[in-house]
Amino acid sequence: MSKDLCVGITTWNSSLFLRECLQAVCDTTDERVTQIEVVDNESTDGSAEIAREFGARVTLSHCSQLIALNMLLDSSRARHTLLLHSDVILLAKDWHSVCSRYLRDDVALVSPEDIGCGPLTRPYGRGKPESCFLLFDTEKARRCKTWTLVRRKGVPFPTRTLHLEPAYVTHDLPATLARRGLTWKPMRVHASPTDETIRYRPPFTPEYWSDSLGALRYAMGNFYSLDGVITHYHNWFDRVPKGVPMDSLETTEGEGRGLPLAFLSAGTRRFLDDLAAGAVSLPSVSAPDPQPAVTPRFVPDLGRPFDAGQAQPRDTGV
């Protein structure tokens, strides 16, 4: 292995955040020891071209998340491999040293807990890795591969892969690691900081809403930390355009169900503006973990297993 770190990113029409994602990778890593790989699921918005602008090696493949993540792991020639969603922004210059110091002995993975987005948590994500940020010891991850049937153009082929399915792409990882005598280090999850004033009030009655949501500066975007260091941000809703008008009646599930698109759009726009100005507002790492403000039934379906930056579920057609 000739590199210290490989950053592998899966993309599908990810242009809203991809440039910022890649710029953050370049700003927080040393290009002399970092390999950047992208698997793009036939984007139509120029995502592949953006990736190439940053010197990434791009593989175009109409494939599932399972195949894409394993392709990135296979292409890694580095000691550590970070699998990343394209709407994740690395924020700390020392994120790699902060996280990688745990990749010793029996620890194969550092990742946030998959407890949900913003202040909305899901108990079944406790103790499970969040797929937006998976920092592996590459050799240990490869030791956990097993033979499985992967469909290509509708035909099942026996393939040796790291098991990242079904249902939630990483929820089987702890058990997979344990079968090889390995474990993982969870990171903390932080909701967006709040502003003193309500940033958004819906002009209608959404199925799930509270004024506390309207005060979140970056809507449902999460921040993550380890050892008191905020390492990165994850948008969660980068499929929502950042120009949705504030009086829009559209919601994530339609017909008033879910969250208002205008709320999510405004939070995304505010984050990107703050990022460009070098003035991202960070949450306090001493604050308690987010607790449910409401209990929306849509939370389990936030793009899983193809989340922000990932292709939507469709037949694997490599």
PDB file of C-alpha atoms in Angstrom:
ATOM      1  CA  MET A   1       0.000   0.000   0.000  1.00  0.00           C
ATOM      2  CA  SER A   2       1.545   3.271  -1.136  1.00  0.00           C
ATOM      3  CA  LYS A   3      -0.789   5.749   0.541  1.00  0.00           C
ATOM      4  CA  ASP A   4      -1.759   6.469   4.126  1.00  0.00           C
ATOM      5  CA  LEU A   5      -5.413   7.279   3.358  1.00  0.00           C
ATOM      6  CA  CYS A   6      -7.917   6.512   0.608  1.00  0.00           C
ATOM      7  CA  VAL A   7     -11.111   8.587   0.488  1.00  0.00           C
ATOM      8  CA  GLY A   8     -13.825   6.788  -1.457  1.00  0.00           C
ATOM      9  CA  ILE A   9     -17.027   8.653  -2.376  1.00  0.00           C
ATOM     10  CA  THR A  10     -20.194   7.278  -3.966  1.00  0.00           C
ATOM     11  CA  THR A  11     -22.105   9.770  -6.106  1.00  0.00           C
ATOM     12  CA  TRP A  12     -25.364  10.057  -8.006  1.00  0.00           C
ATOM     13  CA  ASN A  13     -26.417  13.523  -9.214  1.00  0.00           C
ATOM     14  CA  SER A  14     -24.469  14.957  -6.280  1.00  0.00           C
ATOM     15  CA  SER A  15     -23.352  18.303  -7.698  1.00  0.00           C
ATOM     16  CA  LEU A  16     -25.033  20.386  -4.957  1.00  0.00           C
ATOM     17  CA  PHE A  17     -22.449  19.307  -2.351  1.00  0.00           C
ATOM     18  CA  LEU A  18     -19.775  17.372  -4.243  1.00  0.00           C
ATOM     19  CA  ARG A  19     -17.478  20.307  -4.976  1.00  0.00           C
ATOM     20  CA  GLU A  20     -17.516  21.360  -1.310  1.00  0.00           C
ATOM     21  CA  CYS A  21     -17.073  17.752  -0.201  1.00  0.00           C
ATOM     22  CA  LEU A  22     -13.980  17.273  -2.364  1.00  0.00           C
ATOM     23  CA  GLN A  23     -12.556  20.680  -1.480  1.00  0.00           C
ATOM     24  CA  ALA A  24     -12.812  19.752   2.204  1.00  0.00           C
ATOM     25  CA  VAL A  25     -11.014  16.454   1.528  1.00  0.00           C
ATOM     26  CA  CYS A  26      -8.195  18.379  -0.165  1.00  0.00           C
ATOM     27  CA  ASP A  27      -8.083  20.997   2.601  1.00  0.00           C
ATOM     28  CA  THR A  28      -7.827  18.462   5.434  1.00  0.00           C
ATOM     29  CA  THR A  29      -5.508  15.839   3.938  1.00  0.00           C
ATOM     30  CA  ASP A  30      -2.048  15.705   2.385  1.00  0.00           C
ATOM     31  CA  GLU A  31      -2.266  14.995  -1.341  1.00  0.00           C
ATOM     32  CA  ARG A  32       1.093  13.219  -1.200  1.00  0.00           C
ATOM     33  CA  VAL A  33      -0.374  10.469   0.964  1.00  0.00           C
ATOM     34  CA  THR A  34      -4.073  10.583   0.015  1.00  0.00           C
ATOM     35  CA  GLN A  35      -5.823   8.638  -2.738  1.00  0.00           C
ATOM     36  CA  ILE A  36      -9.262   9.900  -3.864  1.00  0.00           C
ATOM     37  CA  GLU A  37     -11.675   7.489  -5.548  1.00  0.00           C
ATOM     38  CA  VAL A  38     -15.244   8.097  -6.776  1.00  0.00           C
ATOM     39  CA  VAL A  39     -17.813   5.582  -7.986  1.00  0.00           C
ATOM     40  CA  ASP A  40     -20.497   7.478  -9.900  1.00  0.00           C
ATOM     41  CA  ASN A  41     -23.841   5.856 -10.700  1.00  0.00           C
ATOM     42  CA  GLU A  42     -24.334   7.420 -14.140  1.00  0.00           C
ATOM     43  CA  SER A  43     -25.011  10.965 -12.932  1.00  0.00           C
ATOM     44  CA  THR A  44     -26.576  13.440 -15.363  1.00  0.00           C
ATOM     45  CA  ASP A  45     -25.599  16.624 -13.494  1.00  0.00           C
ATOM     46  CA  GLY A  46     -21.845  16.716 -14.086  1.00  0.00           C
ATOM     47  CA  SER A  47     -20.866  14.977 -10.832  1.00  0.00           C
ATOM     48  CA  ALA A  48     -18.200  12.858 -12.553  1.00  0.00           C
ATOM     49  CA  GLU A  49     -16.656  15.939 -14.179  1.00  0.00           C
ATOM     50  CA  ILE A  50     -16.538  17.744 -10.832  1.00  0.00           C
ATOM     51  CA  ALA A  51     -14.762  14.768  -9.277  1.00  0.00           C
ATOM     52  CA  ARG A  52     -12.168  14.706 -12.057  1.00  0.00           C
ATOM     53  CA  GLU A  53     -11.471  18.424 -11.524  1.00  0.00           C
ATOM     54  CA  PHE A  54     -10.174  17.488  -8.068  1.00  0.00           C
ATOM     55  CA  GLY A  55      -7.931  14.742  -9.392  1.00  0.00           C
ATOM     56  CA  ALA A  56     -10.176  11.898  -8.267  1.00  0.00           C
ATOM     57  CA  ARG A  57     -10.094   8.619 -10.122  1.00  0.00           C
ATOM     58  CA  VAL A  58     -13.689   8.165 -11.290  1.00  0.00           C
ATOM     59  CA  THR A  59     -15.372   4.853 -12.056  1.00  0.00           C
ATOM     60  CA  LEU A  60     -18.733   5.058 -13.822  1.00  0.00           C
ATOM     61  CA  SER A  61     -20.947   2.136 -12.870  1.00  0.00           C
ATOM     62  CA  HIS A  62     -24.703   1.580 -12.783  1.00  0.00           C
ATOM     63  CA  CYS A  63     -24.652  -0.401  -9.563  1.00  0.00           C
ATOM     64  CA  SER A  64     -26.056  -0.810  -6.076  1.00  0.00           C
ATOM     65  CA  GLN A  65     -24.660   0.744  -2.923  1.00  0.00           C
ATOM     66  CA  LEU A  66     -23.243  -2.622  -1.841  1.00  0.00           C
ATOM     67  CA  ILE A  67     -21.266  -2.966  -5.057  1.00  0.00           C
ATOM     68  CA  ALA A  68     -20.127   0.673  -5.089  1.00  0.00           C
ATOM     69  CA  LEU A  69     -18.792   0.601  -1.517  1.00  0.00           C
ATOM     70  CA  ASN A  70     -16.953  -2.645  -2.123  1.00  0.00           C
ATOM     71  CA  MET A  71     -15.496  -1.279  -5.355  1.00  0.00           C
ATOM     72  CA  LEU A  72     -14.091   1.636  -3.384  1.00  0.00           C
ATOM     73  CA  LEU A  73     -12.692  -0.662  -0.710  1.00  0.00           C
ATOM     74  CA  ASP A  74     -11.134  -2.881  -3.374  1.00  0.00           C
ATOM     75  CA  SER A  75      -9.512   0.081  -5.136  1.00  0.00           C
ATOM     76  CA  SER A  76      -7.905   1.369  -1.937  1.00  0.00           C
ATOM     77  CA  ARG A  77      -4.115   1.089  -1.795  1.00  0.00           C
ATOM     78  CA  ALA A  78      -3.933   2.856   1.543  1.00  0.00           C
ATOM     79  CA  ARG A  79      -3.548   1.847   5.176  1.00  0.00           C
ATOM     80  CA  HIS A  80      -6.886   3.496   6.031  1.00  0.00           C
ATOM     81  CA  THR A  81      -9.997   3.840   3.845  1.00  0.00           C
ATOM     82  CA  LEU A  82     -12.715   6.441   4.427  1.00  0.00           C
ATOM     83  CA  LEU A  83     -16.025   5.672   2.698  1.00  0.00           C
ATOM     84  CA  LEU A  84     -17.937   8.920   2.440  1.00  0.00           C
ATOM     85  CA  HIS A  85     -21.249  10.308   1.253  1.00  0.00           C
ATOM     86  CA  SER A  86     -20.946  13.226  -1.127  1.00  0.00           C
ATOM     87  CA  ASP A  87     -22.918  15.571   1.155  1.00  0.00           C
ATOM     88  CA  VAL A  88     -20.407  15.136   3.982  1.00  0.00           C
ATOM     89  CA  ILE A  89     -18.049  18.042   4.673  1.00  0.00           C
ATOM     90  CA  LEU A  90     -14.874  17.343   6.649  1.00  0.00           C
ATOM     91  CA  LEU A  91     -14.394  20.229   9.073  1.00  0.00           C
ATOM     92  CA  ALA A  92     -11.354  19.510  11.252  1.00  0.00           C
ATOM     93  CA  LYS A  93      -7.831  19.696   9.856  1.00  0.00           C
ATOM     94  CA  ASP A  94      -6.849  16.855  12.182  1.00  0.00           C
ATOM     95  CA  TRP A  95      -9.920  14.644  11.693  1.00  0.00           C
ATOM     96  CA  HIS A  96      -7.768  11.775  10.378  1.00  0.00           C
ATOM     97  CA  SER A  97      -5.330  11.749  13.283  1.00  0.00           C
ATOM     98  CA  VAL A  98      -8.186  12.155  15.800  1.00  0.00           C
ATOM     99  CA  CYS A  99     -10.075   9.170  14.366  1.00  0.00           C
ATOM    100  CA  SER A 100      -7.265   6.911  13.170  1.00  0.00           C
ATOM    101  CA  ARG A 101      -5.587   6.670  16.562  1.00  0.00           C
ATOM    102  CA  TYR A 102      -8.420   4.297  17.496  1.00  0.00           C
ATOM    103  CA  LEU A 103      -7.664   1.967  14.565  1.00  0.00           C
ATOM    104  CA  ARG A 104      -5.355  -0.261  16.539  1.00  0.00           C
ATOM    105  CA  ASP A 105      -5.551  -3.668  18.215  1.00  0.00           C
ATOM    106  CA  ASP A 106      -9.054  -5.083  17.500  1.00  0.00           C
ATOM    107  CA  VAL A 107     -10.693  -1.842  16.251  1.00  0.00           C
ATOM    108  CA  ALA A 108     -11.390  -1.967  12.508  1.00  0.00           C
ATOM    109  CA  LEU A 109     -13.794   0.961  12.076  1.00  0.00           C
ATOM    110  CA  VAL A 110     -14.521   4.473  13.341  1.00  0.00           C
ATOM    111  CA  SER A 111     -18.000   5.803  12.499  1.00  0.00           C
ATOM    112  CA  PRO A 112     -20.873   7.834  14.002  1.00  0.00           C
ATOM    113  CA  GLU A 113     -23.837   6.077  15.541  1.00  0.00           C
ATOM    114  CA  ASP A 114     -26.766   5.874  13.119  1.00  0.00           C
ATOM    115  CA  ILE A 115     -29.308   7.531  15.415  1.00  0.00           C
ATOM    116  CA  GLY A 116     -31.013   9.792  12.866  1.00  0.00           C
ATOM    117  CA  CYS A 117     -30.899  13.378  11.668  1.00  0.00           C
ATOM    118  CA  GLY A 118     -31.120  16.658  13.530  1.00  0.00           C
ATOM    119  CA  PRO A 119     -32.930  16.270  16.871  1.00  0.00           C
ATOM    120  CA  LEU A 120     -34.965  13.327  15.580  1.00  0.00           C
ATOM    121  CA  THR A 121     -33.486  10.082  16.846  1.00  0.00           C
ATOM    122  CA  ARG A 122     -34.249   6.448  16.217  1.00  0.00           C
ATOM    123  CA  PRO A 123     -33.474   4.013  19.033  1.00  0.00           C
ATOM    124  CA  TYR A 124     -32.717   1.120  16.673  1.00  0.00           C
ATOM    125  CA  GLY A 125     -29.696   3.062  15.372  1.00  0.00           C
ATOM    126  CA  ARG A 126     -27.960   2.992  18.743  1.00  0.00           C
ATOM    127  CA  GLY A 127     -24.825   0.888  18.552  1.00  0.00           C
ATOM    128  CA  LYS A 128     -24.951   0.824  14.733  1.00  0.00           C
ATOM    129  CA  PRO A 129     -22.501   2.621  12.395  1.00  0.00           C
ATOM    130  CA  GLU A 130     -23.740   5.496  10.223  1.00  0.00           C
ATOM    131  CA  SER A 131     -22.928   4.933   6.559  1.00  0.00           C
ATOM    132  CA  CYS A 132     -22.095   8.574   5.749  1.00  0.00           C
ATOM    133  CA  PHE A 133     -18.612   8.226   7.327  1.00  0.00           C
ATOM    134  CA  LEU A 134     -16.888   4.844   7.608  1.00  0.00           C
ATOM    135  CA  LEU A 135     -13.168   5.027   8.403  1.00  0.00           C
ATOM    136  CA  PHE A 136     -11.705   1.530   8.094  1.00  0.00           C
ATOM    137  CA  ASP A 137      -8.407  -0.085   8.749  1.00  0.00           C
ATOM    138  CA  THR A 138      -8.260  -1.365   5.168  1.00  0.00           C
ATOM    139  CA  GLU A 139      -6.605  -4.700   5.863  1.00  0.00           C
ATOM    140  CA  LYS A 140      -8.968  -5.504   8.740  1.00  0.00           C
ATOM    141  CA  ALA A 141     -12.014  -4.619   6.606  1.00  0.00           C
ATOM    142  CA  ARG A 142     -10.854  -6.923   3.843  1.00  0.00           C
ATOM    143  CA  ARG A 143     -10.438  -9.752   6.332  1.00  0.00           C
ATOM    144  CA  CYS A 144     -14.186  -9.472   7.008  1.00  0.00           C
ATOM    145  CA  LYS A 145     -15.223 -10.161   3.425  1.00  0.00           C
ATOM    146  CA  THR A 146     -17.369 -13.209   2.743  1.00  0.00           C
ATOM    147  CA  TRP A 147     -18.760 -14.889  -0.340  1.00  0.00           C
ATOM    148  CA  THR A 148     -22.230 -13.693  -1.332  1.00  0.00           C
ATOM    149  CA  LEU A 149     -24.430 -13.598  -4.423  1.00  0.00           C
ATOM    150  CA  VAL A 150     -24.487 -10.171  -6.089  1.00  0.00           C
ATOM    151  CA  ARG A 151     -26.915  -9.511  -8.952  1.00  0.00           C
ATOM    152  CA  ARG A 152     -25.450  -8.061 -12.126  1.00  0.00           C
ATOM    153  CA  LYS A 153     -27.944  -7.426 -14.910  1.00  0.00           C
ATOM    154  CA  GLY A 154     -30.368  -9.643 -13.032  1.00  0.00           C
ATOM    155  CA  VAL A 155     -27.953 -12.581 -12.821  1.00  0.00           C
ATOM    156  CA  PRO A 156     -26.553 -13.599  -9.388  1.00  0.00           C
ATOM    157  CA  PHE A 157     -22.762 -13.936  -9.296  1.00  0.00           C
ATOM    158  CA  PRO A 158     -20.728 -15.255  -6.348  1.00  0.00           C
ATOM    159  CA  THR A 159     -18.624 -12.327  -5.136  1.00  0.00           C
ATOM    160  CA  ARG A 160     -16.404 -11.815  -2.100  1.00  0.00           C
ATOM    161  CA  THR A 161     -17.655  -8.631  -0.407  1.00  0.00           C
ATOM    162  CA  LEU A 162     -17.829  -6.813   2.893  1.00  0.00           C
ATOM    163  CA  HIS A 163     -21.421  -7.360   3.993  1.00  0.00           C
ATOM    164  CA  LEU A 164     -23.117  -3.936   4.070  1.00  0.00           C
ATOM    165  CA  GLU A 165     -26.706  -4.978   3.485  1.00  0.00           C
ATOM    166  CA  PRO A 166     -29.658  -5.557   3.829  1.00  0.00           C
ATOM    167  CA  ALA A 167     -32.097  -2.852   4.908  1.00  0.00           C
ATOM    168  CA  TYR A 168     -29.588  -0.468   6.506  1.00  0.00           C
ATOM    169  CA  VAL A 169     -26.278  -0.573   4.758  1.00  0.00           C
ATOM    170  CA  THR A 170     -24.131  -0.749   7.887  1.00  0.00           C
ATOM    171  CA  HIS A 171     -26.358  -2.193  10.596  1.00  0.00           C
ATOM    172  CA  ASP A 172     -24.881  -5.678  10.225  1.00  0.00           C
ATOM    173  CA  LEU A 173     -21.311  -4.384  10.478  1.00  0.00           C
ATOM    174  CA  PRO A 174     -20.838  -4.854  14.252  1.00  0.00           C
ATOM    175  CA  ALA A 175     -21.767  -8.531  13.947  1.00  0.00           C
ATOM    176  CA  THR A 176     -19.658  -8.898  10.802  1.00  0.00           C
ATOM    177  CA  LEU A 177     -16.634  -7.459  12.589  1.00  0.00           C
ATOM    178  CA  ALA A 178     -17.263  -9.505  15.714  1.00  0.00           C
ATOM    179  CA  ARG A 179     -17.106 -12.752  13.732  1.00  0.00           C
ATOM    180  CA  ARG A 180     -13.473 -11.862  12.980  1.00  0.00           C
ATOM    181  CA  GLY A 181     -12.707 -10.822  16.546  1.00  0.00           C
ATOM    182  CA  LEU A 182     -12.953  -7.114  15.640  1.00  0.00           C
ATOM    183  CA  THR A 183     -14.963  -4.145  16.883  1.00  0.00           C
ATOM    184  CA  TRP A 184     -15.596  -0.447  16.127  1.00  0.00           C
ATOM    185  CA  LYS A 185     -15.395   2.970  17.786  1.00  0.00           C
ATOM    186  CA  PRO A 186     -18.619   5.061  17.774  1.00  0.00           C
ATOM    187  CA  MET A 187     -18.544   8.831  17.275  1.00  0.00           C
ATOM    188  CA  ARG A 188     -20.980  11.278  18.874  1.00  0.00           C
ATOM    189  CA  VAL A 189     -23.834  12.879  16.928  1.00  0.00           C
ATOM    190  CA  HIS A 190     -24.855  16.545  17.313  1.00  0.00           C
ATOM    191  CA  ALA A 191     -27.882  18.359  15.907  1.00  0.00           C
ATOM    192  CA  SER A 192     -27.496  21.713  14.199  1.00  0.00           C
ATOM    193  CA  PRO A 193     -26.938  24.677  16.525  1.00  0.00           C
ATOM    194  CA  THR A 194     -30.002  26.830  17.092  1.00  0.00           C
ATOM    195  CA  ASP A 195     -30.420  30.540  16.405  1.00  0.00           C
ATOM    196  CA  GLU A 196     -31.993  32.992  18.827  1.00  0.00           C
ATOM    197  CA  THR A 197     -34.869  33.603  16.435  1.00  0.00           C
ATOM    198  CA  ILE A 198     -37.125  31.173  14.587  1.00  0.00           C
ATOM    199  CA  ARG A 199     -35.701  30.832  11.084  1.00  0.00           C
ATOM    200  CA  TYR A 200     -38.727  29.157   9.545  1.00  0.00           C
ATOM    201  CA  ARG A 201     -42.436  28.811  10.272  1.00  0.00           C
ATOM    202  CA  PRO A 202     -44.453  26.729   7.831  1.00  0.00           C
ATOM    203  CA  PRO A 203     -47.370  28.527   6.136  1.00  0.00           C
ATOM    204  CA  PHE A 204     -49.389  25.334   6.596  1.00  0.00           C
ATOM    205  CA  THR A 205     -49.639  22.499   9.107  1.00  0.00           C
ATOM    206  CA  PRO A 206     -47.103  19.755   8.312  1.00  0.00           C
ATOM    207  CA  GLU A 207     -47.710  16.296   9.711  1.00  0.00           C
ATOM    208  CA  TYR A 208     -44.617  16.658  11.917  1.00  0.00           C
ATOM    209  CA  TRP A 209     -43.471  20.009  13.176  1.00  0.00           C
ATOM    210  CA  SER A 210     -42.454  22.011  16.250  1.00  0.00           C
ATOM    211  CA  ASP A 211     -41.104  25.545  16.635  1.00  0.00           C
ATOM    212  CA  SER A 212     -37.876  24.070  17.976  1.00  0.00           C
ATOM    213  CA  LEU A 213     -37.184  22.700  14.491  1.00  0.00           C
ATOM    214  CA  GLY A 214     -37.622  26.148  12.967  1.00  0.00           C
ATOM    215  CA  ALA A 215     -34.773  27.504  15.125  1.00  0.00           C
ATOM    216  CA  LEU A 216     -32.199  25.019  13.801  1.00  0.00           C
ATOM    217  CA  ARG A 217     -29.668  27.011  11.799  1.00  0.00           C
ATOM    218  CA  TYR A 218     -28.887  24.193   9.373  1.00  0.00           C
ATOM    219  CA  ALA A 219     -32.239  22.372   9.532  1.00  0.00           C
ATOM    220  CA  MET A 220     -31.706  18.623   9.897  1.00  0.00           C
ATOM    221  CA  GLY A 221     -27.969  18.566   9.150  1.00  0.00           C
ATOM    222  CA  ASN A 222     -25.862  16.683  11.693  1.00  0.00           C
ATOM    223  CA  PHE A 223     -22.391  17.321  13.093  1.00  0.00           C
ATOM    224  CA  TYR A 224     -20.162  14.582  14.508  1.00  0.00           C
ATOM    225  CA  SER A 225     -17.367  14.547  17.044  1.00  0.00           C
ATOM    226  CA  LEU A 226     -14.738  12.368  18.640  1.00  0.00           C
ATOM    227  CA  ASP A 227     -12.683  13.279  21.712  1.00  0.00           C
ATOM    228  CA  GLY A 228     -14.240  16.748  21.728  1.00  0.00           C
ATOM    229  CA  VAL A 229     -13.330  17.528  18.091  1.00  0.00           C
ATOM    230  CA  ILE A 230     -16.104  18.274  15.561  1.00  0.00           C
ATOM    231  CA  THR A 231     -14.851  16.240  12.617  1.00  0.00           C
ATOM    232  CA  HIS A 232     -17.527  16.577   9.928  1.00  0.00           C
ATOM    233  CA  TYR A 233     -21.040  17.601   8.866  1.00  0.00           C
ATOM    234  CA  HIS A 234     -23.672  15.550   7.031  1.00  0.00           C
ATOM    235  CA  ASN A 235     -26.553  17.250   5.217  1.00  0.00           C
ATOM    236  CA  TRP A 236     -28.962  14.269   4.925  1.00  0.00           C
ATOM    237  CA  PHE A 237     -31.299  16.011   2.433  1.00  0.00           C
ATOM    238  CA  ASP A 238     -29.037  17.088  -0.441  1.00  0.00           C
ATOM    239  CA  ARG A 239     -31.687  15.873  -2.910  1.00  0.00           C
ATOM    240  CA  VAL A 240     -33.780  18.917  -1.914  1.00  0.00           C
ATOM    241  CA  PRO A 241     -32.844  21.923  -4.126  1.00  0.00           C
ATOM    242  CA  LYS A 242     -31.469  24.880  -2.191  1.00  0.00           C
ATOM    243  CA  GLY A 243     -33.806  27.315  -3.950  1.00  0.00           C
ATOM    244  CA  VAL A 244     -37.206  26.131  -2.685  1.00  0.00           C
ATOM    245  CA  PRO A 245     -39.289  29.282  -1.935  1.00  0.00           C
ATOM    246  CA  MET A 246     -40.119  29.901   1.718  1.00  0.00           C
ATOM    247  CA  ASP A 247     -43.879  29.851   1.037  1.00  0.00           C
ATOM    248  CA  SER A 248     -43.714  26.428  -0.621  1.00  0.00           C
ATOM    249  CA  LEU A 249     -46.251  23.844   0.549  1.00  0.00           C
ATOM    250  CA  GLU A 250     -44.135  20.886  -0.593  1.00  0.00           C
ATOM    251  CA  THR A 251     -43.030  18.250   1.914  1.00  0.00           C
ATOM    252  CA  THR A 252     -40.660  15.290   1.869  1.00  0.00           C
ATOM    253  CA  GLU A 253     -43.483  12.775   1.535  1.00  0.00           C
ATOM    254  CA  GLY A 254     -45.999  14.971  -0.237  1.00  0.00           C
ATOM    255  CA  GLU A 255     -49.503  16.042   0.803  1.00  0.00           C
ATOM    256  CA  GLY A 256     -48.226  17.685   3.985  1.00  0.00           C
ATOM    257  CA  ARG A 257     -46.507  14.563   5.285  1.00  0.00           C
ATOM    258  CA  GLY A 258     -42.901  14.643   6.427  1.00  0.00           C
ATOM    259  CA  LEU A 259     -40.833  17.835   6.667  1.00  0.00           C
ATOM    260  CA  PRO A 260     -41.339  21.051   4.646  1.00  0.00           C
ATOM    261  CA  LEU A 261     -38.943  21.280   1.709  1.00  0.00           C
ATOM    262  CA  ALA A 262     -38.576  25.042   2.259  1.00  0.00           C
ATOM    263  CA  PHE A 263     -37.240  24.386   5.764  1.00  0.00           C
ATOM    264  CA  LEU A 264     -34.680  21.874   4.502  1.00  0.00           C
ATOM    265  CA  SER A 265     -33.736  24.059   1.538  1.00  0.00           C
ATOM    266  CA  ALA A 266     -33.133  27.118   3.713  1.00  0.00           C
ATOM    267  CA  GLY A 267     -30.940  25.106   6.090  1.00  0.00           C
ATOM    268  CA  THR A 268     -28.857  23.767   3.207  1.00  0.00           C
ATOM    269  CA  ARG A 269     -28.478  27.225   1.685  1.00  0.00           C
ATOM    270  CA  ARG A 270     -27.442  28.696   5.052  1.00  0.00           C
ATOM    271  CA  PHE A 271     -24.824  26.000   5.605  1.00  0.00           C
ATOM    272  CA  LEU A 272     -23.295  26.395   2.136  1.00  0.00           C
ATOM    273  CA  ASP A 273     -23.219  30.197   2.545  1.00  0.00           C
ATOM    274  CA  ASP A 274     -21.566  29.917   5.959  1.00  0.00           C
ATOM    275  CA  LEU A 275     -19.077  27.377   4.626  1.00  0.00           C
ATOM    276  CA  ALA A 276     -18.099  29.665   1.745  1.00  0.00           C
ATOM    277  CA  ALA A 277     -17.610  32.519   4.227  1.00  0.00           C
ATOM    278  CA  GLY A 278     -15.556  30.355   6.586  1.00  0.00           C
ATOM    279  CA  ALA A 279     -18.148  30.951   9.314  1.00  0.00           C
ATOM    280  CA  VAL A 280     -19.867  27.605   9.961  1.00  0.00           C
ATOM    281  CA  SER A 281     -21.557  27.665  13.359  1.00  0.00           C
ATOM    282  CA  LEU A 282     -20.593  24.532  15.306  1.00  0.00           C
ATOM    283  CA  PRO A 283     -22.639  22.879  18.046  1.00  0.00           C
ATOM    284  CA  SER A 284     -21.248  22.515  21.552  1.00  0.00           C
ATOM    285  CA  VAL A 285     -19.553  19.161  22.055  1.00  0.00           C
ATOM    286  CA  SER A 286     -20.587  19.286  25.710  1.00  0.00           C
ATOM    287  CA  ALA A 287     -24.292  19.398  24.858  1.00  0.00           C
ATOM    288  CA  PRO A 288     -26.266  16.187  25.485  1.00  0.00           C
ATOM    289  CA  ASP A 289     -26.986  13.855  22.612  1.00  0.00           C
ATOM    290  CA  PRO A 290     -30.060  14.812  20.552  1.00  0.00           C
ATOM    291  CA  GLN A 291     -33.380  13.508  21.808  1.00  0.00           C
ATOM    292  CA  PRO A 292     -36.626  13.133  19.839  1.00  0.00           C
ATOM    293  CA  ALA A 293     -38.519  16.396  19.410  1.00  0.00           C
ATOM    294  CA  VAL A 294     -41.245  14.563  17.504  1.00  0.00           C
ATOM    295  CA  THR A 295     -41.672  10.952  16.477  1.00  0.00           C
ATOM    296  CA  PRO A 296     -42.053  10.994  12.696  1.00  0.00           C
ATOM    297  CA  ARG A 297     -42.719   7.725  10.981  1.00  0.00           C
ATOM    298  CA  PHE A 298     -40.779   8.947   7.938  1.00  0.00           C
ATOM    299  CA  VAL A 299     -37.414   8.898   9.726  1.00  0.00           C
ATOM    300  CA  PRO A 300     -36.700   5.203   9.031  1.00  0.00           C
ATOM    301  CA  ASP A 301     -36.969   5.936   5.305  1.00  0.00           C
ATOM    302  CA  LEU A 302     -34.478   8.799   5.019  1.00  0.00           C
ATOM    303  CA  GLY A 303     -32.972   7.501   1.834  1.00  0.00           C
ATOM    304  CA  ARG A 304     -31.762   4.189   3.261  1.00  0.00           C
ATOM    305  CA  PRO A 305     -29.944   2.269   1.980  1.00  0.00           C
ATOM    306  CA  PHE A 306     -29.127   4.895  -0.644  1.00  0.00           C
ATOM    307  CA  ASP A 307     -28.671   8.061   1.365  1.00  0.00           C
ATOM    308  CA  ALA A 308     -27.426  11.506   0.436  1.00  0.00           C
ATOM    309  CA  GLY A 309     -24.819  11.114  -2.229  1.00  0.00           C
ATOM    310  CA  GLN A 310     -25.962   7.628  -3.164  1.00  0.00           C
ATOM    311  CA  ALA A 311     -27.878   6.218  -6.098  1.00  0.00           C
ATOM    312  CA  GLN A 312     -31.560   5.536  -5.608  1.00  0.00           C
ATOM    313  CA  PRO A 313     -32.504   1.858  -5.307  1.00  0.00           C
ATOM    314  CA  ARG A 314     -32.727   0.179  -8.659  1.00  0.00           C
ATOM    315  CA  ASP A 315     -31.683  -3.162 -10.103  1.00  0.00           C
ATOM    316  CA  THR A 316     -27.915  -3.586 -10.127  1.00  0.00           C
ATOM    317  CA  GLY A 317     -26.930  -3.137 -13.727  1.00  0.00           C
ATOM    318  CA  VAL A 318     -23.148  -3.191 -13.776  1.00  0.00           C
TER     319      VAL A 318
END
